[in-house]
Amino acid sequence: MGVTGSSSIRRGAIAIVLAASIAVGCSGSSDDPATTDADDPTDATAPTDAPTDVTDEAGDDETSDDATTAPAGTPIVSADATHAEAVAALAGLLPGDTRGVVAVDLAAISGGSSVDLDTSLDGEGIDPMLTEFIGPIGTLAGAVDVAAVAASALVVHATDPADGPFVLAHVPGASIDDVLETATDPATTQDGTYGPSSQPLYVDANGNHLTLLPGGVLVVGERAVVESVLDVVDGASPADAGAIVPFLDALTGAHVDVVYGMPALFDDDVEPDRTLRSASVMTAALDLTGGDLEGELTFHTADAAAFVDTYNTLDRHAQQADQPSVQPLTAAEPTGDGELGRVVVTVPSTPLRPSPDELLASRNTYKKLFVGME
């Protein structure tokens, strides 16, 4: 159920899900590999015929000069790390083909709100936006009670949708036995090792592979993407090498942070056209406050100021009414690579478990952002 190429996300009605789906959908004719049609990633998690004793063929190659490796057994994330510190450490493990990251403060959502995290991970009755964000945690780590063991998690999307999303989670103080003891599916078994450190791999009944790194870092996903993370850890692949890296500063430690590369980030032929379809990156910072989801959505684009001026002019009646129903967009200074302006959209406060009427404001806002600006 990755962000790219997924029909379910194109049906998303609100906020970032709608924004991402329309923006990604517009690139269907480009050569961007992330827009290639692919089977539903849930079908891609079928068990593989991988040998039971796997070693890393790349392990004998010279380590990249750009790679940053830690001695074997050195914790990647300290046990007392804050959510922001854990996210920063986990982001340092991202493979070079990372297209998007969703960072989730599981501890805060489960402990600081009225949200039933187990139910939320199953997507039952919650805001569709949050379902799409955190759903892969429940889907990919279905063999593990993530809510019981994880404090922070990243849902990571690759440029090739066939790889499906994968999860990096901080499970402080946990051993692999502790993690597997929470499994609702007892069929998880060891499936060989990988890399020069012979890191043990495990496979669940759905074919998802997992491993636990020093410092309580759980990696879950397709075997290929789990191995690509281990390559970064071992130094066989460089860290901080992806196109999305300059924008990872947007992972600020909110309850839900998003950094997602859009077509223009990977395709130089996409030119600014005064629409959000030509934006390079979408970021978001969302918090749960009193059971409501709220925050900001930002599009990084070369013509941010022109877009904001045009949009606010067209939307002036709603913005300047005696009782304004919406807030004007704002243009912010560049971040990331320093060349792209930012269109900042206030996400209307929406209950986590909204009624259809309560979703109306969000739907209208994002229809205007895309359809209305064509």
Short mmCIF file of C-alpha atoms in Angstrom, two decimals:
data_model
loop_
_atom_site.label_atom_id
_atom_site.label_comp_id
_atom_site.label_asym_id
_atom_site.label_seq_id
_atom_site.Cartn_x
_atom_site.Cartn_y
_atom_site.Cartn_z
CA MET A 1 0.00 0.00 0.00
CA GLY A 2 2.79 2.40 -0.97
CA VAL A 3 2.18 6.04 -1.73
CA THR A 4 3.24 5.62 -5.31
CA GLY A 5 1.14 3.73 -7.81
CA SER A 6 -1.55 2.78 -5.32
CA SER A 7 -5.17 3.03 -6.40
CA SER A 8 -6.26 3.14 -2.77
CA ILE A 9 -4.31 6.34 -2.19
CA ARG A 10 -5.72 7.90 -5.34
CA ARG A 11 -9.09 7.37 -3.71
CA GLY A 12 -7.96 9.14 -0.54
CA ALA A 13 -10.26 12.05 0.10
CA ILE A 14 -8.36 14.47 2.27
CA ALA A 15 -5.22 16.32 3.09
CA ILE A 16 -1.85 14.86 2.28
CA VAL A 17 -3.21 11.62 0.88
CA LEU A 18 -5.18 13.53 -1.75
CA ALA A 19 -2.32 15.94 -2.35
CA ALA A 20 0.22 13.20 -2.87
CA SER A 21 -2.01 11.04 -5.02
CA ILE A 22 -2.91 13.81 -7.46
CA ALA A 23 0.65 15.08 -7.67
CA VAL A 24 2.09 11.61 -8.24
CA GLY A 25 -0.67 10.67 -10.64
CA CYS A 26 0.24 13.58 -12.91
CA SER A 27 3.61 11.98 -13.67
CA GLY A 28 2.22 8.87 -15.31
CA SER A 29 3.77 9.74 -18.65
CA SER A 30 7.23 10.44 -17.29
CA ASP A 31 10.16 8.09 -17.00
CA ASP A 32 10.20 8.43 -13.22
CA PRO A 33 10.52 4.84 -12.00
CA ALA A 34 8.27 5.53 -9.04
CA THR A 35 5.28 6.05 -11.33
CA THR A 36 5.59 2.70 -13.02
CA ASP A 37 2.49 0.55 -12.64
CA ALA A 38 3.02 -2.26 -10.19
CA ASP A 39 1.01 -4.88 -8.44
CA ASP A 40 -0.33 -4.04 -5.01
CA PRO A 41 2.65 -4.32 -2.65
CA THR A 42 0.54 -6.50 -0.41
CA ASP A 43 0.84 -9.11 -3.13
CA ALA A 44 4.57 -8.59 -3.19
CA THR A 45 4.99 -9.95 0.31
CA ALA A 46 4.56 -13.57 -0.68
CA PRO A 47 7.22 -15.87 0.74
CA THR A 48 10.32 -16.12 -1.40
CA ASP A 49 12.46 -19.12 -2.14
CA ALA A 50 15.55 -17.47 -0.72
CA PRO A 51 18.16 -19.89 0.64
CA THR A 52 18.21 -20.39 4.36
CA ASP A 53 21.85 -19.41 4.71
CA VAL A 54 22.51 -16.16 2.95
CA THR A 55 25.70 -14.16 3.09
CA ASP A 56 26.42 -10.75 1.63
CA GLU A 57 28.32 -11.04 -1.64
CA ALA A 58 28.96 -7.31 -1.46
CA GLY A 59 30.54 -7.71 1.93
CA ASP A 60 33.93 -8.45 0.38
CA ASP A 61 33.87 -5.29 -1.74
CA GLU A 62 35.60 -2.13 -0.71
CA THR A 63 33.52 0.05 1.56
CA SER A 64 32.35 3.33 0.05
CA ASP A 65 34.35 6.34 1.17
CA ASP A 66 31.08 8.11 1.94
CA ALA A 67 29.73 5.37 4.15
CA THR A 68 29.51 5.84 7.88
CA THR A 69 29.68 2.66 9.86
CA ALA A 70 29.66 1.87 13.52
CA PRO A 71 31.58 -0.97 15.14
CA ALA A 72 29.60 -4.18 15.38
CA GLY A 73 27.33 -4.13 18.40
CA THR A 74 27.38 -0.33 18.78
CA PRO A 75 23.82 0.90 19.43
CA ILE A 76 22.42 2.85 16.49
CA VAL A 77 19.88 4.56 18.75
CA SER A 78 20.41 5.04 22.48
CA ALA A 79 17.83 3.48 24.76
CA ASP A 80 16.83 6.87 26.22
CA ALA A 81 16.68 8.71 22.89
CA THR A 82 13.86 11.19 22.38
CA HIS A 83 11.55 10.70 19.42
CA ALA A 84 13.39 13.38 17.44
CA GLU A 85 16.77 11.79 18.23
CA ALA A 86 15.50 8.35 17.27
CA VAL A 87 14.10 9.63 13.97
CA ALA A 88 17.40 11.34 13.13
CA ALA A 89 19.31 8.11 13.80
CA LEU A 90 16.86 5.98 11.83
CA ALA A 91 16.98 8.43 8.92
CA GLY A 92 20.73 7.84 8.75
CA LEU A 93 19.99 4.24 7.68
CA LEU A 94 17.90 5.13 4.61
CA PRO A 95 19.01 3.55 1.33
CA GLY A 96 19.88 5.82 -1.58
CA ASP A 97 16.68 5.00 -3.48
CA THR A 98 14.41 6.35 -0.73
CA ARG A 99 11.58 8.44 -2.12
CA GLY A 100 9.55 9.22 0.98
CA VAL A 101 9.51 8.90 4.76
CA VAL A 102 6.70 9.05 7.31
CA ALA A 103 7.95 9.36 10.90
CA VAL A 104 5.47 8.39 13.63
CA ASP A 105 5.78 9.05 17.36
CA LEU A 106 4.10 5.84 18.50
CA ALA A 107 4.80 6.46 22.18
CA ALA A 108 3.16 9.90 22.14
CA ILE A 109 0.16 8.77 20.11
CA SER A 110 -0.51 5.80 22.36
CA GLY A 111 0.41 7.41 25.66
CA GLY A 112 -0.50 11.06 25.27
CA SER A 113 -3.91 10.88 23.62
CA SER A 114 -7.16 8.99 23.67
CA VAL A 115 -6.15 7.09 20.55
CA ASP A 116 -6.28 3.29 20.61
CA LEU A 117 -3.02 2.67 18.75
CA ASP A 118 -3.71 -1.00 18.04
CA THR A 119 -7.01 -0.10 16.40
CA SER A 120 -5.44 2.84 14.58
CA LEU A 121 -2.74 0.65 13.08
CA ASP A 122 -5.53 -1.49 11.69
CA GLY A 123 -7.11 1.64 10.21
CA GLU A 124 -10.49 1.06 11.82
CA GLY A 125 -12.63 4.19 11.71
CA ILE A 126 -9.81 6.73 11.82
CA ASP A 127 -9.03 9.63 9.52
CA PRO A 128 -8.07 8.16 6.10
CA MET A 129 -5.01 10.41 6.04
CA LEU A 130 -3.55 8.82 9.15
CA THR A 131 -4.55 5.35 7.97
CA GLU A 132 -2.41 5.74 4.87
CA PHE A 133 0.48 7.09 6.92
CA ILE A 134 0.67 4.52 9.70
CA GLY A 135 -1.13 1.59 8.08
CA PRO A 136 2.06 -0.04 6.74
CA ILE A 137 3.32 -0.33 10.33
CA GLY A 138 0.45 -2.64 11.16
CA THR A 139 0.56 -4.40 7.78
CA LEU A 140 4.29 -5.07 7.52
CA ALA A 141 4.92 -5.69 11.19
CA GLY A 142 1.80 -7.75 11.64
CA ALA A 143 3.82 -10.50 13.26
CA VAL A 144 4.94 -8.08 15.98
CA ASP A 145 2.87 -6.05 18.43
CA VAL A 146 4.44 -2.76 17.39
CA ALA A 147 2.34 -0.73 19.79
CA ALA A 148 3.77 -2.77 22.67
CA VAL A 149 7.46 -2.59 21.79
CA ALA A 150 8.13 0.42 19.53
CA ALA A 151 8.53 4.06 20.56
CA SER A 152 9.21 5.60 17.13
CA ALA A 153 8.88 4.33 13.58
CA LEU A 154 9.62 5.35 10.01
CA VAL A 155 7.50 4.13 7.12
CA VAL A 156 9.81 4.33 4.11
CA HIS A 157 8.89 4.33 0.42
CA ALA A 158 11.42 3.55 -2.32
CA THR A 159 11.53 5.00 -5.83
CA ASP A 160 10.53 1.58 -7.17
CA PRO A 161 6.99 0.82 -5.94
CA ALA A 162 7.60 -2.89 -6.53
CA ASP A 163 9.78 -2.84 -3.40
CA GLY A 164 6.77 -1.79 -1.35
CA PRO A 165 7.10 0.27 1.83
CA PHE A 166 9.24 -0.90 4.71
CA VAL A 167 9.42 -0.01 8.39
CA LEU A 168 12.28 1.10 10.62
CA ALA A 169 11.22 1.11 14.27
CA HIS A 170 12.99 1.96 17.51
CA VAL A 171 12.26 -0.73 20.10
CA PRO A 172 14.40 0.43 23.06
CA GLY A 173 15.84 -2.24 25.31
CA ALA A 174 14.28 -5.10 23.34
CA SER A 175 16.00 -8.26 22.18
CA ILE A 176 14.81 -10.24 19.18
CA ASP A 177 13.22 -12.70 21.61
CA ASP A 178 11.35 -9.83 23.28
CA VAL A 179 10.09 -8.68 19.89
CA LEU A 180 9.04 -12.11 18.71
CA GLU A 181 7.31 -12.85 22.01
CA THR A 182 4.77 -10.15 21.11
CA ALA A 183 3.97 -11.83 17.80
CA THR A 184 0.39 -12.75 17.13
CA ASP A 185 1.67 -15.04 14.38
CA PRO A 186 3.98 -17.72 15.82
CA ALA A 187 5.16 -18.72 12.33
CA THR A 188 8.04 -16.21 12.29
CA THR A 189 11.27 -18.16 11.85
CA GLN A 190 14.93 -17.45 11.24
CA ASP A 191 15.87 -17.24 7.57
CA GLY A 192 19.64 -17.17 7.40
CA THR A 193 21.98 -14.23 7.82
CA TYR A 194 23.21 -11.32 5.75
CA GLY A 195 26.31 -9.18 5.49
CA PRO A 196 29.83 -9.33 6.91
CA SER A 197 28.43 -9.23 10.45
CA SER A 198 26.15 -12.22 9.69
CA GLN A 199 23.07 -10.29 10.81
CA PRO A 200 20.25 -12.79 11.52
CA LEU A 201 17.15 -12.44 9.35
CA TYR A 202 13.66 -13.69 10.16
CA VAL A 203 10.62 -14.24 7.97
CA ASP A 204 6.95 -14.20 8.95
CA ALA A 205 4.03 -16.11 7.51
CA ASN A 206 3.36 -13.33 4.98
CA GLY A 207 6.90 -13.37 3.62
CA ASN A 208 7.93 -10.14 5.34
CA HIS A 209 11.52 -10.20 6.51
CA LEU A 210 12.75 -8.60 9.71
CA THR A 211 15.92 -8.10 11.64
CA LEU A 212 16.89 -6.33 14.87
CA LEU A 213 19.98 -4.12 14.84
CA PRO A 214 22.03 -2.94 17.84
CA GLY A 215 20.23 -0.28 19.84
CA GLY A 216 16.83 -1.83 19.21
CA VAL A 217 16.29 -0.92 15.55
CA LEU A 218 13.73 -3.20 13.96
CA VAL A 219 13.69 -3.41 10.14
CA VAL A 220 10.67 -5.01 8.44
CA GLY A 221 9.85 -5.35 4.74
CA GLU A 222 10.77 -7.13 1.56
CA ARG A 223 14.02 -9.05 1.89
CA ALA A 224 15.70 -6.81 -0.70
CA VAL A 225 14.96 -3.60 1.20
CA VAL A 226 15.96 -5.11 4.55
CA GLU A 227 19.27 -6.06 2.96
CA SER A 228 19.66 -2.56 1.49
CA VAL A 229 19.39 -1.11 5.01
CA LEU A 230 22.00 -3.58 6.25
CA ASP A 231 24.26 -2.51 3.39
CA VAL A 232 24.12 1.07 4.71
CA VAL A 233 24.80 -0.12 8.26
CA ASP A 234 27.80 -2.19 7.13
CA GLY A 235 29.14 0.54 4.83
CA ALA A 236 28.67 -1.44 1.63
CA SER A 237 26.36 1.37 0.45
CA PRO A 238 26.81 5.08 1.24
CA ALA A 239 24.68 6.80 3.84
CA ASP A 240 22.93 10.10 3.11
CA ALA A 241 23.10 9.49 -0.63
CA GLY A 242 19.50 9.89 -1.78
CA ALA A 243 17.85 12.84 -3.52
CA ILE A 244 15.49 13.20 -0.55
CA VAL A 245 18.30 13.70 1.99
CA PRO A 246 18.48 17.55 1.81
CA PHE A 247 14.83 17.70 2.89
CA LEU A 248 15.03 15.34 5.86
CA ASP A 249 15.42 18.32 8.19
CA ALA A 250 11.62 18.52 7.89
CA LEU A 251 11.45 15.49 10.20
CA THR A 252 10.95 17.76 13.19
CA GLY A 253 9.66 15.38 15.84
CA ALA A 254 5.92 15.98 15.36
CA HIS A 255 3.52 13.13 16.07
CA VAL A 256 3.48 12.47 12.32
CA ASP A 257 6.14 13.95 10.00
CA VAL A 258 6.19 13.40 6.25
CA VAL A 259 8.90 13.98 3.63
CA TYR A 260 7.90 12.76 0.19
CA GLY A 261 9.71 13.25 -3.12
CA MET A 262 7.41 14.18 -5.99
CA PRO A 263 8.13 13.70 -9.71
CA ALA A 264 10.13 16.90 -10.22
CA LEU A 265 12.71 15.77 -7.66
CA PHE A 266 13.67 12.83 -9.85
CA ASP A 267 12.85 14.12 -13.34
CA ASP A 268 14.61 17.24 -14.64
CA ASP A 269 12.11 17.48 -17.49
CA VAL A 270 9.31 18.49 -15.11
CA GLU A 271 9.14 22.29 -15.35
CA PRO A 272 7.34 24.75 -13.08
CA ASP A 273 3.80 25.37 -14.34
CA ARG A 274 2.24 27.32 -11.46
CA THR A 275 0.53 24.20 -10.17
CA LEU A 276 1.48 21.87 -7.33
CA ARG A 277 1.94 19.07 -9.85
CA SER A 278 5.39 20.49 -10.57
CA ALA A 279 6.47 20.63 -6.92
CA SER A 280 9.61 18.71 -6.04
CA VAL A 281 8.92 17.69 -2.45
CA MET A 282 5.97 17.57 -0.08
CA THR A 283 6.52 17.77 3.66
CA ALA A 284 4.13 17.81 6.60
CA ALA A 285 4.14 18.09 10.36
CA LEU A 286 0.97 16.88 12.08
CA ASP A 287 0.09 16.56 15.73
CA LEU A 288 -2.78 14.98 17.61
CA THR A 289 -4.24 17.53 20.00
CA GLY A 290 -7.24 16.57 22.07
CA GLY A 291 -8.13 13.87 19.58
CA ASP A 292 -7.85 16.22 16.57
CA LEU A 293 -5.27 16.00 13.81
CA GLU A 294 -3.79 19.36 12.80
CA GLY A 295 -0.63 20.92 11.45
CA GLU A 296 0.93 22.16 8.23
CA LEU A 297 1.48 20.76 4.77
CA THR A 298 4.27 22.26 2.66
CA PHE A 299 5.03 21.99 -1.05
CA HIS A 300 8.59 22.82 -2.12
CA THR A 301 8.38 24.30 -5.60
CA ALA A 302 10.23 26.78 -7.79
CA ASP A 303 7.18 29.03 -8.32
CA ALA A 304 5.85 29.09 -4.76
CA ALA A 305 5.26 32.85 -4.58
CA ALA A 306 3.34 32.96 -7.87
CA PHE A 307 1.19 30.00 -6.83
CA VAL A 308 0.35 31.55 -3.45
CA ASP A 309 -0.57 34.91 -4.99
CA THR A 310 -2.82 33.32 -7.60
CA TYR A 311 -4.49 30.95 -5.15
CA ASN A 312 -5.19 33.61 -2.54
CA THR A 313 -6.67 35.90 -5.18
CA LEU A 314 -9.03 33.20 -6.39
CA ASP A 315 -9.94 32.19 -2.83
CA ARG A 316 -10.28 35.72 -1.46
CA HIS A 317 -14.03 35.55 -0.83
CA ALA A 318 -13.67 32.55 1.51
CA GLN A 319 -10.61 34.06 3.20
CA GLN A 320 -12.03 37.57 3.70
CA ALA A 321 -15.56 36.71 4.77
CA ASP A 322 -16.90 38.00 8.08
CA GLN A 323 -16.38 34.48 9.37
CA PRO A 324 -13.53 33.11 7.20
CA SER A 325 -13.90 29.43 6.41
CA VAL A 326 -10.25 28.99 5.37
CA GLN A 327 -6.85 30.49 6.02
CA PRO A 328 -4.76 32.02 3.22
CA LEU A 329 -1.74 30.17 1.92
CA THR A 330 1.67 31.57 2.74
CA ALA A 331 4.97 31.53 0.87
CA ALA A 332 8.00 30.67 2.99
CA GLU A 333 11.73 30.94 2.44
CA PRO A 334 13.53 28.00 0.79
CA THR A 335 14.84 25.06 2.78
CA GLY A 336 16.35 21.77 1.66
CA ASP A 337 18.49 22.49 -1.38
CA GLY A 338 18.03 26.23 -0.87
CA GLU A 339 16.53 26.84 -4.32
CA LEU A 340 12.87 25.93 -3.90
CA GLY A 341 10.30 28.20 -2.32
CA ARG A 342 7.60 26.76 -0.09
CA VAL A 343 3.83 26.82 -0.30
CA VAL A 344 2.54 26.39 3.25
CA VAL A 345 -0.99 25.04 3.75
CA THR A 346 -2.65 24.92 7.16
CA VAL A 347 -4.26 21.51 7.65
CA PRO A 348 -7.75 22.13 9.11
CA SER A 349 -8.20 20.59 12.54
CA THR A 350 -10.03 17.32 11.95
CA PRO A 351 -11.07 14.71 14.54
CA LEU A 352 -9.04 11.54 14.31
CA ARG A 353 -12.30 9.65 13.97
CA PRO A 354 -14.28 12.09 11.84
CA SER A 355 -17.80 11.97 10.55
CA PRO A 356 -18.33 12.52 6.79
CA ASP A 357 -19.39 16.12 7.47
CA GLU A 358 -16.21 16.79 9.46
CA LEU A 359 -14.08 15.79 6.48
CA LEU A 360 -15.78 18.31 4.20
CA ALA A 361 -13.48 21.25 4.97
CA SER A 362 -10.36 19.23 4.20
CA ARG A 363 -11.82 17.82 1.00
CA ASN A 364 -12.77 21.28 -0.24
CA THR A 365 -9.35 22.75 0.54
CA TYR A 366 -7.44 20.13 -1.38
CA LYS A 367 -9.82 20.12 -4.30
CA LYS A 368 -9.14 23.84 -4.66
CA LEU A 369 -5.39 23.34 -4.34
CA PHE A 370 -5.28 20.95 -7.27
CA VAL A 371 -8.41 20.88 -9.39
CA GLY A 372 -9.19 24.56 -8.88
CA MET A 373 -5.68 25.66 -9.85
CA GLU A 374 -5.51 23.77 -13.16
#
